[in-house]
Amino acid sequence: MKLTYYPGCTLNTVAKQFDASAKKSALELGFEMDELSEWNCCGASFPLTPDNIMGLSAPTKVLAQARKAGDTVMTLCSVCYNVLKRTNKVIRDDTDRRDVVCGFIEEDYDGSIDVLHFLEVLRDRVGFEKVKEAVKRPLEGLKAGAYYGCMLLRPFEDMGIDNCEDPTIFEDLLKALGCEPVGFPNKIECCGSHLALGKDNEEIVTKLSGNVMQSAAGSGAELIVTSCPLCQYNLDGAQEKLEASMPGYRPVPIVYFTQILGLSLGQSETELGLDTSRWDARPLLKEKGI
Amino acid sequence: MARIGVFICQCGKNIESTVDTKKVADEMAELPGVVYSCNYRFMCSAPGQEDVKKAIKKHKLDGVVVAACSPHMHEKTFRRACEAAGVNPYKCEMANIREQCSWVHHDTTKKAGTAKSIDITRMTIERLKKNKPLKKISIPVNKRALVIGGGIAGIQAALDIAEGGREVILVEREPSIGGNMARLSETFPTMDCSQCILTPKMVEAELHDNIKLYTWSEVEKVDGYIGNFTVQIRKKARYVDEELCTGCGDCLVKCPFKAPSEFEMGLATRKVIYTPFPQAVPNIPVIDAARCPKIQKGKCGICEKVCGPGAIDYEQTDQIVTEEVGAIVVATGYQVMPTARFGEYGAGKIKDVITGLHFERLASSAGPTGGEIRRPSDDKVPDSVVFIQCSGSRDEAKGVAYCSKICCMYTAKHTMLYKHKVPDGQAYVFYMDIRAGGKRYEEFTRRAIEKEGAMYLRGRVSRVYERDGKVIVQGADTLSGDQIEIEAEMVVLASAVVSRTGADQLAQKLGISYDRYKFFNEYHPKLKPVETVTGGIFLAGTCMGPMDIPDAVSMGSAVAGKVLGLFSAEEMAREPITASVNTMICNACWDCVVACPYTAIEKEEVRNKKGEIVRVNAKVNDGLCQGCGVCVAACRSKAIDLAGYTDEQVYAAISVF
Amino acid sequence: MMHKLAKDDIQSDILGQIERVSGEELNKCYQCGNCTGSCPVSFAMEIPPTKTIRMLQLGRVDDVLKANSMWLCVSCLQCYSRCPKAVSAANLFEALRQLSLRKGESHEEIKDLPFPFLKGAPQQAIVSGFRKFVS
Ligand SMILES: Cc1cc2nc3c(=O)[nH]c(=O)nc-3n(C[C@H](O)[C@H](O)[C@H](O)COP(=O)(O)OP(=O)(O)OC[C@H]3O[C@@H](n4cnc5c(N)ncnc54)[C@H](O)[C@@H]3O)c2cc1C
Ligand code: SF4
Ligand code: SF4
Ligand code: SF4
Ligand code: SF4
């Protein structure tokens, strides 16, 4: 099986380990991620208002490009997934906007592609049972917190990957890898997202991400898995502040779910880039005998 | 010697936790006349009742005492069980050892509760020994019904009873039936035209063979009791002969004198000879005698001249007719609180502050403006209208504490009617809560807001006053937290639904009760919603509290079911707990006659063969007596006894101490 | 503060524009408060989502544009996700931002951004931040 893959801006730069671990794991699970030969940034935010047609042009361009390669396109980053999937729906269902956008980018595209997330591929095409069979190094005893954030889940009628109030796809994967998945109350709450950019927003981002981390820690998570580089960035940042301001707070490693997947499939810690995380996961893994 | 069985109930833990029922049963067994005694977990259960029946047969019991809960709960149950086993039901008594004993004692050693239960049961046993077997009283039923009030509730009740094959007398105070519904424009939530759905029913009521219509009439006096009422009805002088009048309307056209129209509530005038509205039923005019110069001073007489069939009769007088009926339905409806009650909203002095009912007339195509929304002061089409909900309702300090229930809905309706008629206009609604419980009601109010653009502001308006020809409405929007001022061109008050003036007098005539707002009381708010405490008198519609048309119609039909049920048997049985006078002792002081709240006691003359009066004494009418016992207490010569509660029984009970 | 409310406030062009741009119908909101309850940043907003919508219903666009709320919305869509009337406060905030940005008034200036941030942050933060804050 070969799947057209759209990495997006961040996976080509600061989140390379996300990209690499996914590609390698895919091969071991029997499919190949075929990166689009030419692509542009999706815009990193879906234009919420129907009036903002310009915002649709970048993701539509990506979709049109991908459609030439096949009938599905897979993403890893939650934001890319959100933007592409929602845009695709608009182009498919709203012919007025389709005509304007496609006219502008000079593409003939009708929304006929399937936008998939890597997690969906694992669940629906490979199957978690198969994943479990492929595990070489079960991550027994590892209490991994599943953090979804916003973009993977909402809005439900557009994303539909899982129940948006009580998703389990992450936990189900973690279970297959032998972990002890930890769901926690704030697993679907926002990390602070693009407020990371603003000059006066630091406190708010720290608070939002801090809430997520405290909620996870309170539920016993020893490590957090995520599928979004921005979430990782915000959560890491918050942990720095928590460590400084909250006596007794112990930061935990925040890793991409593909890193954990690769680990269980037998890839080495350095290969997976686990050494490059802000908080090193290796001592924890050692402690658990993994 | 009596053969009494005593059954002590544990009521699960309800009684047993503070009463040693076994001990009570054992002690009772020792009493003279008691031949059987036991305790049991749930006497009222099917096996419990079975035990009573078995014991009656086995021990040949002639009386039963069940020591358990209040007779209110299960007296009927055990009396029925006794009757089934061949014991007269009135030879079965309950000793209340739950509400009056176990529930008020918290002593878990059971000492106090047991001792008191023993006393209560002993008393009941002694009392029972003096019980006489009684028989239910059967009374004949006159299968005709009287309906008072010809609004939609009364019309529905009358039609359903008539359809059920019984005769109905429908009495309406106004010249036409129809009530308030005749005033409405379109009706929520379906927006069908009120007249269009009402007038067919009015005509049906007029033409129905089983319905006798008395309009422009009032109930003067009611005597009798369930199944047997005698009603006097005052037919007010119409000055038009109902037999002769053809309803041509020539008199209305030619009459030169005008007066404010009651039906239009002052928004229009009518002639001195008039029908309240064009579709009136019956279509027979009345003359407003107080304003008619012919009747007052002998001048004019034009209508008499123009009337083809010669139906005008200036000499007519009120007439009293008497009707015998077996049941009475009260459906006298509601009115709205007058604007003069609202000082802060202009006290009725600002012309462009009107009530919702006025707005109905403005919106009605048959109304004074032909259905155009024009404000009363200068006929201008208002550019903005402020609607004020809960005017007088939910106002403990100055109005009524209750919710009028219909105004949220009709206000939403008004905003839609306004928007349809004045598309550029802006409707504002001040509300405290939007109460739209009912099928399709919430959707209806949301439509007014979302589709018809009504601006809803959450807050109670504090003041309405005039400034430069505008009506200024000052209130708040608690959602944004700010004070709001609106320059309005018209203000509509959703004035509280209140009882009719004079409702209390009617209730007194009928012997039914009413609440502090003079709405008539139902027997039980949940389980007997259309009955009154007085047998044979029922309620329908808004005379018992605010409600909308669907509810008023449902009640009308429900009442008809009750009445037809009552009429389904030739005779009806009632409890024999009535007072009787020992004529030998009665000294004709008439204290009891005065005391009886049900006017059940009359003065009886006893004559000899020659027809001479030999004695006068009091006599209780079994049909009317409700067994309250007031007369027993009032009688100084101890001439009155109440069956089932005789002095002898009471003394016997007390004698155990 | 006393607010005079008139037809022009409610039937105004600017409200029409906000509805058109956002694709939302303001009147659908019945002020249940679920959006404010759900919103992770309502604690920091000068006018939380529910009240923002109320102010818009009342035509008080200027007040709303002056508040920090629209710049704090993280577009997490919890508001929309849980709104019983399917109103999206997020869309309204985005529309308000657009109203402001389209006049050429940026909320953030690129030159003011700290260099370490630009160097270390994931690209997507910068791209989406630009989209939301820069005209
Ligand atoms: C502004 C307004 C708008 C409304 N809009 C709607 C609507 O859109 N949809 C809806 O479902 N409901 C609506 N309603 C409610 C509706 O009017 C009532 O539910 C309905 O009219 C009640 O009917 P009724 O028969 O109980 O009382 P009424 O209509 O009041 O009828 C009572 C009748 O009894 C007569 N009467 C009174 N006393 C005596 C007496 N002593 N002897 C003889 N006759 C007597 C009266 O003259 C009257 O004809 C509205 C009410 C208001 C105030
Ligand atoms: S003119 Fe005579 S017949 Fe005609 S409506 Fe008047 S009273 Fe009746
Ligand atoms: S129905 Fe509505 S307007 Fe009328 S009193 Fe009740 S809450 Fe107030
Ligand atoms: S959740 Fe929806 S209906 Fe409720 S206040 Fe927010 S926008 Fe309005
Ligand atoms: S999208 Fe914006 S307004 Fe809605 S919940 Fe998230 S931060 Fe709050």
Tab-separated table of N, CA, C and O and ligand atoms in Angstrom, chain B residues 239-241 244-252 273 275 283-286 303-304 306-313, ligand 2:
chain	number	residue	atom	x	y	z
B	239	TYR	N	-85.047	44.077	24.525
B	239	TYR	CA	-85.896	45.045	23.805
B	239	TYR	C	-86.059	44.651	22.346
B	239	TYR	O	-86.439	45.461	21.513
B	240	VAL	N	-85.673	43.423	22.054
B	240	VAL	CA	-85.866	42.892	20.703
B	240	VAL	C	-86.473	41.505	20.884
B	240	VAL	O	-85.974	40.712	21.671
B	241	ASP	N	-87.534	41.244	20.181
B	241	ASP	CA	-88.190	39.942	20.295
B	241	ASP	C	-87.377	38.903	19.522
B	241	ASP	O	-87.226	38.986	18.307
B	244	LEU	N	-89.122	37.115	16.608
B	244	LEU	CA	-89.458	37.880	15.405
B	244	LEU	C	-88.236	38.369	14.640
B	244	LEU	O	-88.237	38.444	13.410
B	245	CYS	N	-87.180	38.735	15.356
B	245	CYS	CA	-86.012	39.339	14.715
B	245	CYS	C	-85.400	38.393	13.686
B	245	CYS	O	-85.203	37.212	13.948
B	246	THR	N	-85.126	38.929	12.509
B	246	THR	CA	-84.506	38.121	11.454
B	246	THR	C	-83.011	38.384	11.351
B	246	THR	O	-82.322	37.796	10.530
B	247	GLY	N	-82.504	39.300	12.152
B	247	GLY	CA	-81.074	39.603	12.118
B	247	GLY	C	-80.665	40.396	10.897
B	247	GLY	O	-79.505	40.378	10.496
B	248	CYS	N	-81.608	41.141	10.309
B	248	CYS	CA	-81.289	41.873	9.081
B	248	CYS	C	-80.297	43.002	9.323
B	248	CYS	O	-79.532	43.368	8.438
B	249	GLY	N	-80.289	43.569	10.533
B	249	GLY	CA	-79.320	44.599	10.858
B	249	GLY	C	-79.727	46.004	10.475
B	249	GLY	O	-78.965	46.944	10.683
B	250	ASP	N	-80.933	46.198	9.925
B	250	ASP	CA	-81.370	47.542	9.518
B	250	ASP	C	-81.358	48.512	10.691
B	250	ASP	O	-80.978	49.681	10.557
B	251	CYS	N	-81.753	48.005	11.868
B	251	CYS	CA	-81.819	48.867	13.038
B	251	CYS	C	-80.437	49.404	13.394
B	251	CYS	O	-80.271	50.571	13.757
B	252	LEU	N	-79.404	48.556	13.259
B	252	LEU	CA	-78.047	48.972	13.623
B	252	LEU	C	-77.587	50.105	12.716
B	252	LEU	O	-76.894	51.020	13.129
B	273	ILE	N	-78.428	50.431	19.664
B	273	ILE	CA	-78.911	49.060	19.420
B	273	ILE	C	-77.785	48.372	18.658
B	273	ILE	O	-77.260	48.895	17.680
B	275	THR	N	-75.206	44.546	17.931
B	275	THR	CA	-74.656	43.225	18.235
B	275	THR	C	-73.169	43.475	18.477
B	275	THR	O	-72.589	44.341	17.842
B	283	ASN	N	-77.505	36.147	16.204
B	283	ASN	CA	-77.400	37.426	15.506
B	283	ASN	C	-78.627	38.281	15.781
B	283	ASN	O	-79.370	38.638	14.879
B	284	ILE	N	-78.849	38.559	17.030
B	284	ILE	CA	-80.014	39.351	17.447
B	284	ILE	C	-79.508	40.516	18.288
B	284	ILE	O	-78.800	40.308	19.267
B	285	PRO	N	-79.845	41.732	17.906
B	285	PRO	CA	-79.308	42.884	18.639
B	285	PRO	C	-79.918	43.025	20.030
B	285	PRO	O	-80.915	42.380	20.353
B	286	VAL	N	-79.249	43.847	20.837
B	286	VAL	CA	-79.834	44.272	22.105
B	286	VAL	C	-79.814	45.795	22.112
B	286	VAL	O	-79.015	46.414	21.420
B	303	CYS	N	-85.513	52.662	15.415
B	303	CYS	CA	-85.346	51.236	15.121
B	303	CYS	C	-86.698	50.555	14.979
B	303	CYS	O	-86.876	49.700	14.119
B	304	GLU	N	-87.629	50.971	15.801
B	304	GLU	CA	-88.950	50.358	15.701
B	304	GLU	C	-89.539	50.610	14.315
B	304	GLU	O	-90.158	49.730	13.721
B	306	VAL	N	-87.850	51.166	11.490
B	306	VAL	CA	-87.194	50.471	10.370
B	306	VAL	C	-87.303	48.962	10.446
B	306	VAL	O	-87.049	48.269	9.469
B	307	CYS	N	-87.663	48.468	11.599
B	307	CYS	CA	-87.668	47.004	11.746
B	307	CYS	C	-88.834	46.395	10.982
B	307	CYS	O	-89.991	46.590	11.351
B	308	GLY	N	-88.506	45.650	9.926
B	308	GLY	CA	-89.519	45.020	9.094
B	308	GLY	C	-90.452	44.109	9.873
B	308	GLY	O	-91.662	44.337	9.919
B	309	PRO	N	-89.921	43.121	10.533
B	309	PRO	CA	-90.801	42.159	11.244
B	309	PRO	C	-91.400	42.716	12.531
B	309	PRO	O	-92.162	42.006	13.195
B	310	GLY	N	-91.089	43.929	12.895
B	310	GLY	CA	-91.671	44.517	14.114
B	310	GLY	C	-91.160	43.859	15.378
B	310	GLY	O	-91.928	43.576	16.300
B	311	ALA	N	-89.878	43.610	15.404
B	311	ALA	CA	-89.324	42.879	16.539
B	311	ALA	C	-88.964	43.759	17.727
B	311	ALA	O	-88.729	43.270	18.824
B	312	ILE	N	-88.887	45.068	17.511
B	312	ILE	CA	-88.480	45.960	18.596
B	312	ILE	C	-89.612	46.064	19.620
B	312	ILE	O	-90.767	46.225	19.269
B	313	ASP	N	-89.224	45.942	20.892
B	313	ASP	CA	-90.226	45.981	21.963
B	313	ASP	C	-89.659	46.761	23.134
B	313	ASP	O	-88.963	46.215	23.981
D	2	SF4	S1	-84.251	45.621	12.376
D	2	SF4	FE1	-85.536	44.276	13.519
D	2	SF4	S2	-85.252	42.282	12.512
D	2	SF4	FE2	-83.593	43.573	11.849
D	2	SF4	S3	-81.985	43.117	13.268
D	2	SF4	FE3	-83.023	44.927	14.085
D	2	SF4	S4	-84.526	44.038	15.486
D	2	SF4	FE4	-83.829	42.369	14.207
